[in-house]
Amino acid sequence: MRPEKEKEQDQVVVDAGMKRYRNGEIWEFEDDMGVSDGDSGVLLGLDGGTTSTVCICMPMIPFSHSQLHSLPTLARAVAGCSNHNSVGEIAARETIEQVMADALSKCGSKRSSVRAVCLAVSGVNHPTDQQRILSWLRDIFPSHVRLYVLNDALAALSSGTMGKLHGCVLIAGTGSIAYGFTEDGKEARAAGAGPVLGDWGSAYGIAAQALTAVVRAYDGRGPSTMLTSSIFQRHGLSSAEEIIGWTYADPAWARIAALVPNVVTCAEAGDEVAHNILLEAVQELASSVKAVVNRLGLCGQDGQSGFPLVMVGGVLEAHRGSWDIGKEVIKCISKYFPGVIPIRPKVEPAVGAAWLAWNFFMKEKEKEKELPILED
């Protein structure tokens, strides 16, 4: 055990160094905090999407992977969109930094207590995205903190596999993506390119098709649909001209995506247009999974091998009515891959991100122990 005086001296050095990492008033709460107790520290897991951003703080406890599910949550913080493609890089960065500060403040910890951070953020689609985020994360945290930046799909996968990157995850929330990993580290993805390039099957995709159907019906270019009265009534509109104005007044992805319940209600009431929109969404989501599974060979050479399929997002959540999109997607995928093992996680993706931070950190520590000690 190190003397308490030494610990306090080290803490003062770290805290002094953190002054240069300050961003406005976000980290001022640290000024009123004393010296951290113990050396175990904490870890942060962040799930950042188009609708919201969630940060989880957990203790950095060294135990076996099988006990990972028992790791307690010390604090949870929520903020808005952190997808840089949606709100811009500056706004995304401020959201991420604020939600991490809120989580640490709630559990009474400083950045100097953090051992690892895993940011799983939508819009991270290329190594350049990772490096850009890592560069400003290094300006926020002291040098001892291990930093990991991933696409948010990996946190969702981890939430269903307890931190293991193996299998396929299908996310269908505001946006949609299918992402897969093999045990030897190969990966593949399908969709997830945003609403312009193809997030069909997502809440935004479903809602956009519904709005298009309303305009087509009003013009006489398409069949009449209950969607017209449903959407008009919800927003106090009376004509296609007004719905065009409503759409472009604030074309935020999450705002448009919120129309999905209208589509489901109309489909359950027998509206053929709404029914076909949902049917097409199911086919699109299933085809994304099929593409990933085939590219990675997750189903084995005979197509019968089992693999986990983690299903996350509001579109896929269980629904008590006659139209359950998630259930229909599973039925469709099972026709192609009989061995598929659907998993609906019991924890949120931010917890999955925290589990990834723990796994990555512990693996790196184990590798460091295996390195030979070089003598002078």
Short mmCIF file of C-alpha atoms in Angstrom, two decimals:
data_model
loop_
_atom_site.label_atom_id
_atom_site.label_comp_id
_atom_site.label_asym_id
_atom_site.label_seq_id
_atom_site.Cartn_x
_atom_site.Cartn_y
_atom_site.Cartn_z
CA MET A 1 0.00 0.00 0.00
CA ARG A 2 1.24 3.47 -0.87
CA PRO A 3 1.36 6.10 1.91
CA GLU A 4 -1.63 8.42 1.96
CA LYS A 5 0.67 11.46 1.70
CA GLU A 6 2.10 10.16 -1.57
CA LYS A 7 -1.41 9.61 -2.95
CA GLU A 8 -2.39 13.16 -2.05
CA GLN A 9 0.73 14.59 -3.68
CA ASP A 10 0.06 12.63 -6.89
CA GLN A 11 -3.55 13.79 -6.85
CA VAL A 12 -2.51 17.44 -6.57
CA VAL A 13 -0.19 17.04 -9.57
CA VAL A 14 -2.96 15.45 -11.68
CA ASP A 15 -5.53 18.07 -10.64
CA ALA A 16 -3.13 20.88 -11.47
CA GLY A 17 -2.53 19.36 -14.89
CA MET A 18 -6.27 19.12 -15.50
CA LYS A 19 -6.60 22.92 -15.48
CA ARG A 20 -5.59 22.99 -19.15
CA TYR A 21 -8.39 20.56 -20.06
CA ARG A 22 -11.13 22.90 -18.88
CA ASN A 23 -13.97 23.71 -21.29
CA GLY A 24 -15.92 26.67 -19.97
CA GLU A 25 -17.86 25.85 -16.81
CA ILE A 26 -18.46 22.17 -17.56
CA TRP A 27 -15.79 20.89 -15.19
CA GLU A 28 -16.01 23.51 -12.42
CA PHE A 29 -17.59 20.98 -10.06
CA GLU A 30 -14.15 19.39 -9.70
CA ASP A 31 -12.83 22.48 -7.89
CA ASP A 32 -15.02 21.72 -4.89
CA MET A 33 -14.02 18.07 -4.65
CA GLY A 34 -11.33 16.67 -2.39
CA VAL A 35 -8.76 13.95 -3.02
CA SER A 36 -10.21 10.72 -4.46
CA ASP A 37 -10.25 7.69 -2.17
CA GLY A 38 -8.49 4.53 -3.28
CA ASP A 39 -6.87 3.58 -6.58
CA SER A 40 -9.61 1.51 -8.25
CA GLY A 41 -11.21 4.44 -10.09
CA VAL A 42 -14.20 4.45 -12.42
CA LEU A 43 -14.99 3.90 -16.07
CA LEU A 44 -17.40 5.65 -18.44
CA GLY A 45 -19.60 4.10 -21.11
CA LEU A 46 -21.37 6.41 -23.53
CA ASP A 47 -24.02 5.62 -26.11
CA GLY A 48 -24.55 8.56 -28.43
CA GLY A 49 -27.33 8.58 -30.99
CA THR A 50 -29.41 10.89 -33.12
CA THR A 51 -32.16 11.22 -30.51
CA SER A 52 -30.27 11.12 -27.20
CA THR A 53 -26.92 10.49 -25.54
CA VAL A 54 -26.55 8.42 -22.36
CA CYS A 55 -23.45 8.14 -20.18
CA ILE A 56 -23.00 5.47 -17.50
CA CYS A 57 -20.37 5.57 -14.75
CA MET A 58 -19.28 2.26 -13.19
CA PRO A 59 -16.54 1.29 -10.72
CA MET A 60 -13.36 -0.18 -12.16
CA ILE A 61 -13.46 -3.46 -10.23
CA PRO A 62 -11.08 -6.24 -11.31
CA PHE A 63 -13.03 -9.52 -11.40
CA SER A 64 -13.87 -12.29 -13.88
CA HIS A 65 -15.87 -11.59 -17.05
CA SER A 66 -18.69 -13.86 -15.87
CA GLN A 67 -19.35 -11.39 -13.05
CA LEU A 68 -19.50 -8.37 -15.35
CA HIS A 69 -23.30 -8.20 -15.17
CA SER A 70 -23.06 -7.47 -11.45
CA LEU A 71 -20.98 -4.32 -11.98
CA PRO A 72 -23.09 -1.59 -10.34
CA THR A 73 -24.07 1.67 -12.02
CA LEU A 74 -22.79 4.61 -9.98
CA ALA A 75 -24.43 7.31 -12.07
CA ARG A 76 -26.40 7.87 -15.27
CA ALA A 77 -26.66 11.11 -17.26
CA VAL A 78 -28.70 11.95 -20.37
CA ALA A 79 -28.29 14.64 -23.04
CA GLY A 80 -29.43 15.33 -26.61
CA CYS A 81 -28.13 14.34 -30.02
CA SER A 82 -24.37 13.69 -30.39
CA ASN A 83 -24.28 12.58 -34.04
CA HIS A 84 -21.95 15.07 -35.72
CA ASN A 85 -23.61 14.42 -39.08
CA SER A 86 -26.89 15.66 -37.63
CA VAL A 87 -25.96 18.60 -35.37
CA GLY A 88 -22.39 19.44 -36.40
CA GLU A 89 -19.09 18.61 -34.73
CA ILE A 90 -19.04 21.50 -32.24
CA ALA A 91 -22.52 20.77 -30.86
CA ALA A 92 -21.81 17.02 -30.77
CA ARG A 93 -18.60 17.54 -28.83
CA GLU A 94 -20.27 19.84 -26.30
CA THR A 95 -23.07 17.31 -25.75
CA ILE A 96 -20.64 14.45 -25.19
CA GLU A 97 -18.42 16.45 -22.84
CA GLN A 98 -21.39 17.74 -20.84
CA VAL A 99 -22.99 14.32 -20.38
CA MET A 100 -19.66 12.81 -19.21
CA ALA A 101 -19.19 15.67 -16.74
CA ASP A 102 -22.75 15.21 -15.46
CA ALA A 103 -22.19 11.48 -14.87
CA LEU A 104 -18.94 12.06 -12.99
CA SER A 105 -20.45 14.87 -10.95
CA LYS A 106 -23.41 12.71 -9.93
CA CYS A 107 -21.18 9.96 -8.57
CA GLY A 108 -18.71 12.35 -6.93
CA SER A 109 -15.75 11.50 -9.16
CA LYS A 110 -13.20 13.56 -11.06
CA ARG A 111 -11.61 12.96 -14.45
CA SER A 112 -8.43 11.98 -12.58
CA SER A 113 -10.39 8.99 -11.17
CA VAL A 114 -11.36 7.71 -14.63
CA ARG A 115 -9.48 4.64 -15.86
CA ALA A 116 -11.23 4.01 -19.19
CA VAL A 117 -13.79 5.67 -21.47
CA CYS A 118 -15.70 3.96 -24.27
CA LEU A 119 -17.58 6.32 -26.59
CA ALA A 120 -19.99 4.48 -28.88
CA VAL A 121 -21.40 7.19 -31.12
CA SER A 122 -23.56 7.14 -34.23
CA GLY A 123 -21.86 8.76 -37.20
CA VAL A 124 -18.50 7.10 -36.46
CA ASN A 125 -18.16 5.36 -39.80
CA HIS A 126 -14.48 5.71 -40.68
CA PRO A 127 -11.07 5.68 -38.91
CA THR A 128 -10.85 9.44 -39.52
CA ASP A 129 -14.03 9.88 -37.44
CA GLN A 130 -12.43 7.88 -34.63
CA GLN A 131 -9.18 9.82 -34.72
CA ARG A 132 -10.94 13.18 -34.71
CA ILE A 133 -12.95 12.27 -31.62
CA LEU A 134 -9.94 10.68 -29.91
CA SER A 135 -7.91 13.84 -30.44
CA TRP A 136 -10.31 16.03 -28.48
CA LEU A 137 -10.95 13.33 -25.88
CA ARG A 138 -7.21 13.44 -25.14
CA ASP A 139 -7.60 17.16 -24.47
CA ILE A 140 -10.31 16.41 -21.91
CA PHE A 141 -8.83 13.52 -19.92
CA PRO A 142 -5.39 13.03 -18.37
CA SER A 143 -2.89 10.81 -20.17
CA HIS A 144 -3.44 7.69 -18.00
CA VAL A 145 -7.05 7.28 -19.19
CA ARG A 146 -7.62 4.56 -21.82
CA LEU A 147 -9.84 5.91 -24.60
CA TYR A 148 -11.94 3.87 -27.07
CA VAL A 149 -14.17 5.31 -29.82
CA LEU A 150 -16.59 3.05 -31.70
CA ASN A 151 -19.80 3.14 -33.70
CA ASP A 152 -22.86 3.03 -31.44
CA ALA A 153 -23.85 -0.31 -32.94
CA LEU A 154 -21.04 -2.00 -31.01
CA ALA A 155 -22.39 -0.81 -27.68
CA ALA A 156 -25.79 -2.18 -28.65
CA LEU A 157 -24.22 -5.54 -29.55
CA SER A 158 -22.28 -5.57 -26.28
CA SER A 159 -25.46 -4.92 -24.28
CA GLY A 160 -26.81 -8.27 -25.47
CA THR A 161 -23.56 -10.29 -25.34
CA MET A 162 -22.19 -8.93 -22.04
CA GLY A 163 -19.29 -7.09 -23.58
CA LYS A 164 -18.29 -9.68 -26.17
CA LEU A 165 -18.05 -8.60 -29.81
CA HIS A 166 -19.48 -11.65 -31.56
CA GLY A 167 -22.67 -12.02 -33.57
CA CYS A 168 -24.89 -9.44 -35.23
CA VAL A 169 -26.77 -6.43 -33.92
CA LEU A 170 -29.73 -4.80 -35.61
CA ILE A 171 -30.54 -1.27 -34.52
CA ALA A 172 -33.76 0.34 -35.67
CA GLY A 173 -34.43 3.58 -33.89
CA THR A 174 -34.37 7.00 -35.50
CA GLY A 175 -31.82 5.49 -37.89
CA SER A 176 -30.98 1.88 -38.67
CA ILE A 177 -27.87 -0.26 -39.05
CA ALA A 178 -26.83 -3.92 -38.97
CA TYR A 179 -23.35 -4.63 -37.63
CA GLY A 180 -21.61 -7.96 -37.21
CA PHE A 181 -18.45 -9.36 -35.62
CA THR A 182 -16.75 -12.74 -35.76
CA GLU A 183 -14.73 -14.18 -32.89
CA ASP A 184 -11.50 -13.63 -34.84
CA GLY A 185 -12.17 -9.91 -35.22
CA LYS A 186 -13.69 -9.62 -38.69
CA GLU A 187 -16.51 -7.12 -38.99
CA ALA A 188 -19.12 -5.99 -41.50
CA ARG A 189 -22.00 -3.54 -41.60
CA ALA A 190 -25.02 -2.74 -43.74
CA ALA A 191 -27.19 0.40 -43.91
CA GLY A 192 -26.52 3.07 -41.30
CA ALA A 193 -25.64 5.65 -43.95
CA GLY A 194 -28.21 8.20 -42.79
CA PRO A 195 -31.64 9.13 -44.15
CA VAL A 196 -30.36 10.40 -47.50
CA LEU A 197 -28.28 7.33 -48.39
CA GLY A 198 -30.46 4.64 -46.93
CA ASP A 199 -31.78 4.13 -43.41
CA TRP A 200 -34.98 2.57 -44.73
CA GLY A 201 -36.56 0.42 -42.08
CA SER A 202 -35.66 3.00 -39.44
CA ALA A 203 -38.22 5.22 -37.73
CA TYR A 204 -37.17 8.08 -39.97
CA GLY A 205 -37.50 5.91 -43.07
CA ILE A 206 -40.97 4.71 -42.08
CA ALA A 207 -42.15 8.23 -41.24
CA ALA A 208 -40.70 9.74 -44.42
CA GLN A 209 -42.57 7.18 -46.51
CA ALA A 210 -45.76 7.98 -44.60
CA LEU A 211 -45.40 11.70 -45.32
CA THR A 212 -44.70 10.95 -48.97
CA ALA A 213 -47.82 8.75 -49.12
CA VAL A 214 -49.94 11.59 -47.71
CA VAL A 215 -48.65 14.02 -50.36
CA ARG A 216 -49.15 11.47 -53.14
CA ALA A 217 -52.71 10.80 -52.02
CA TYR A 218 -53.49 14.51 -51.82
CA ASP A 219 -52.11 15.02 -55.35
CA GLY A 220 -54.05 12.06 -56.74
CA ARG A 221 -50.81 10.24 -57.57
CA GLY A 222 -51.39 7.55 -54.98
CA PRO A 223 -54.19 5.75 -53.12
CA SER A 224 -56.09 7.44 -50.31
CA THR A 225 -54.84 6.56 -46.86
CA MET A 226 -55.83 6.94 -43.21
CA LEU A 227 -52.37 8.39 -42.68
CA THR A 228 -53.66 11.72 -43.99
CA SER A 229 -56.26 12.27 -41.28
CA SER A 230 -54.05 10.68 -38.61
CA ILE A 231 -51.07 12.97 -39.24
CA PHE A 232 -53.24 16.04 -39.92
CA GLN A 233 -55.10 15.54 -36.64
CA ARG A 234 -51.91 14.99 -34.65
CA HIS A 235 -50.38 18.28 -35.80
CA GLY A 236 -53.48 20.39 -36.41
CA LEU A 237 -52.99 20.50 -40.17
CA SER A 238 -55.58 20.66 -42.94
CA SER A 239 -53.79 20.36 -46.29
CA ALA A 240 -50.77 18.92 -48.08
CA GLU A 241 -49.37 22.43 -48.38
CA GLU A 242 -49.38 22.70 -44.60
CA ILE A 243 -47.73 19.32 -44.14
CA ILE A 244 -44.96 20.39 -46.53
CA GLY A 245 -44.44 23.50 -44.45
CA TRP A 246 -44.50 21.50 -41.22
CA THR A 247 -41.91 19.04 -42.55
CA TYR A 248 -39.36 21.60 -43.69
CA ALA A 249 -39.88 24.06 -40.84
CA ASP A 250 -37.71 21.74 -38.75
CA PRO A 251 -36.57 18.63 -40.63
CA ALA A 252 -34.78 17.19 -37.56
CA TRP A 253 -34.50 13.42 -37.94
CA ALA A 254 -36.01 12.60 -34.53
CA ARG A 255 -38.94 14.96 -35.08
CA ILE A 256 -39.92 13.22 -38.32
CA ALA A 257 -39.28 9.76 -36.84
CA ALA A 258 -41.83 10.44 -34.08
CA LEU A 259 -44.62 9.80 -36.60
CA VAL A 260 -44.08 6.01 -36.53
CA PRO A 261 -46.87 5.33 -33.97
CA ASN A 262 -49.32 6.94 -36.44
CA VAL A 263 -48.21 4.50 -39.13
CA VAL A 264 -48.56 1.49 -36.82
CA THR A 265 -52.02 2.60 -35.64
CA CYS A 266 -53.25 3.05 -39.21
CA ALA A 267 -51.82 -0.32 -40.28
CA GLU A 268 -53.58 -2.04 -37.35
CA ALA A 269 -56.83 -0.32 -38.38
CA GLY A 270 -56.56 -1.94 -41.81
CA ASP A 271 -54.97 0.83 -43.89
CA GLU A 272 -53.21 -0.88 -46.81
CA VAL A 273 -50.76 1.96 -47.47
CA ALA A 274 -49.54 1.97 -43.86
CA HIS A 275 -49.41 -1.84 -43.85
CA ASN A 276 -47.20 -1.88 -46.95
CA ILE A 277 -44.86 0.75 -45.49
CA LEU A 278 -44.29 -1.42 -42.41
CA LEU A 279 -43.95 -4.56 -44.54
CA GLU A 280 -41.25 -2.88 -46.61
CA ALA A 281 -39.49 -1.76 -43.43
CA VAL A 282 -39.39 -5.37 -42.21
CA GLN A 283 -37.91 -6.52 -45.52
CA GLU A 284 -35.28 -3.76 -45.45
CA LEU A 285 -34.20 -4.54 -41.88
CA ALA A 286 -34.05 -8.28 -42.59
CA SER A 287 -32.01 -7.71 -45.75
CA SER A 288 -29.46 -5.67 -43.78
CA VAL A 289 -29.00 -8.53 -41.31
CA LYS A 290 -28.82 -11.05 -44.15
CA ALA A 291 -26.08 -9.06 -45.88
CA VAL A 292 -23.93 -8.89 -42.73
CA VAL A 293 -24.42 -12.54 -41.76
CA ASN A 294 -23.55 -13.76 -45.25
CA ARG A 295 -20.44 -11.59 -45.53
CA LEU A 296 -19.09 -12.83 -42.21
CA GLY A 297 -20.31 -16.43 -42.48
CA LEU A 298 -21.92 -16.20 -39.04
CA CYS A 299 -24.39 -18.93 -39.98
CA GLY A 300 -21.65 -21.45 -40.91
CA GLN A 301 -21.04 -23.13 -44.25
CA ASP A 302 -24.34 -25.00 -44.11
CA GLY A 303 -26.30 -21.91 -43.11
CA GLN A 304 -27.60 -23.66 -40.00
CA SER A 305 -25.11 -22.54 -37.32
CA GLY A 306 -26.40 -20.49 -34.44
CA PHE A 307 -25.39 -16.89 -33.80
CA PRO A 308 -26.72 -14.14 -31.53
CA LEU A 309 -28.83 -11.40 -33.10
CA VAL A 310 -29.12 -8.49 -30.70
CA MET A 311 -32.17 -6.31 -31.46
CA VAL A 312 -32.19 -2.72 -30.22
CA GLY A 313 -34.23 0.40 -30.89
CA GLY A 314 -37.76 1.73 -30.55
CA VAL A 315 -38.90 0.30 -33.90
CA LEU A 316 -38.04 -3.23 -32.73
CA GLU A 317 -39.50 -3.01 -29.24
CA ALA A 318 -42.27 -5.46 -28.41
CA HIS A 319 -45.73 -4.17 -29.33
CA ARG A 320 -49.00 -5.55 -27.97
CA GLY A 321 -51.02 -4.74 -31.07
CA SER A 322 -51.40 -6.79 -34.22
CA TRP A 323 -48.38 -5.14 -35.88
CA ASP A 324 -45.14 -6.03 -34.04
CA ILE A 325 -42.27 -4.97 -36.32
CA GLY A 326 -39.60 -6.70 -34.24
CA LYS A 327 -41.47 -10.00 -34.25
CA GLU A 328 -41.99 -9.79 -38.01
CA VAL A 329 -38.28 -9.10 -38.56
CA ILE A 330 -37.37 -12.20 -36.52
CA LYS A 331 -39.80 -14.33 -38.56
CA CYS A 332 -38.29 -13.06 -41.80
CA ILE A 333 -34.67 -13.62 -40.70
CA SER A 334 -35.45 -17.10 -39.33
CA LYS A 335 -36.47 -18.19 -42.82
CA TYR A 336 -32.92 -17.49 -44.02
CA PHE A 337 -31.06 -18.50 -40.84
CA PRO A 338 -32.85 -21.14 -38.72
CA GLY A 339 -30.07 -21.02 -36.12
CA VAL A 340 -30.50 -17.34 -35.31
CA ILE A 341 -30.75 -16.58 -31.58
CA PRO A 342 -32.71 -13.32 -31.10
CA ILE A 343 -31.68 -11.33 -28.02
CA ARG A 344 -33.51 -8.36 -26.60
CA PRO A 345 -31.01 -6.85 -24.14
CA LYS A 346 -32.03 -6.31 -20.54
CA VAL A 347 -29.64 -3.36 -20.22
CA GLU A 348 -29.30 -0.22 -22.32
CA PRO A 349 -26.48 0.25 -24.88
CA ALA A 350 -24.64 2.71 -22.60
CA VAL A 351 -24.12 -0.17 -20.16
CA GLY A 352 -22.83 -2.20 -23.11
CA ALA A 353 -20.34 0.60 -23.80
CA ALA A 354 -19.20 0.51 -20.17
CA TRP A 355 -18.77 -3.26 -20.38
CA LEU A 356 -16.64 -2.79 -23.50
CA ALA A 357 -14.50 -0.24 -21.65
CA TRP A 358 -13.99 -2.80 -18.86
CA ASN A 359 -13.15 -5.60 -21.30
CA PHE A 360 -10.73 -3.51 -23.38
CA PHE A 361 -9.03 -2.16 -20.25
CA MET A 362 -8.60 -5.57 -18.62
CA LYS A 363 -7.27 -7.16 -21.83
CA GLU A 364 -4.68 -4.41 -22.23
CA LYS A 365 -3.63 -4.82 -18.61
CA GLU A 366 -3.21 -8.57 -19.11
CA LYS A 367 -1.06 -8.01 -22.20
CA GLU A 368 1.10 -5.55 -20.29
CA LYS A 369 1.71 -8.18 -17.61
CA GLU A 370 2.87 -10.63 -20.29
CA LEU A 371 5.47 -8.24 -21.73
CA PRO A 372 9.07 -9.12 -20.73
CA ILE A 373 10.86 -6.71 -18.42
CA LEU A 374 13.92 -5.27 -20.17
CA GLU A 375 16.97 -4.83 -17.98
CA ASP A 376 19.47 -2.01 -18.48
#
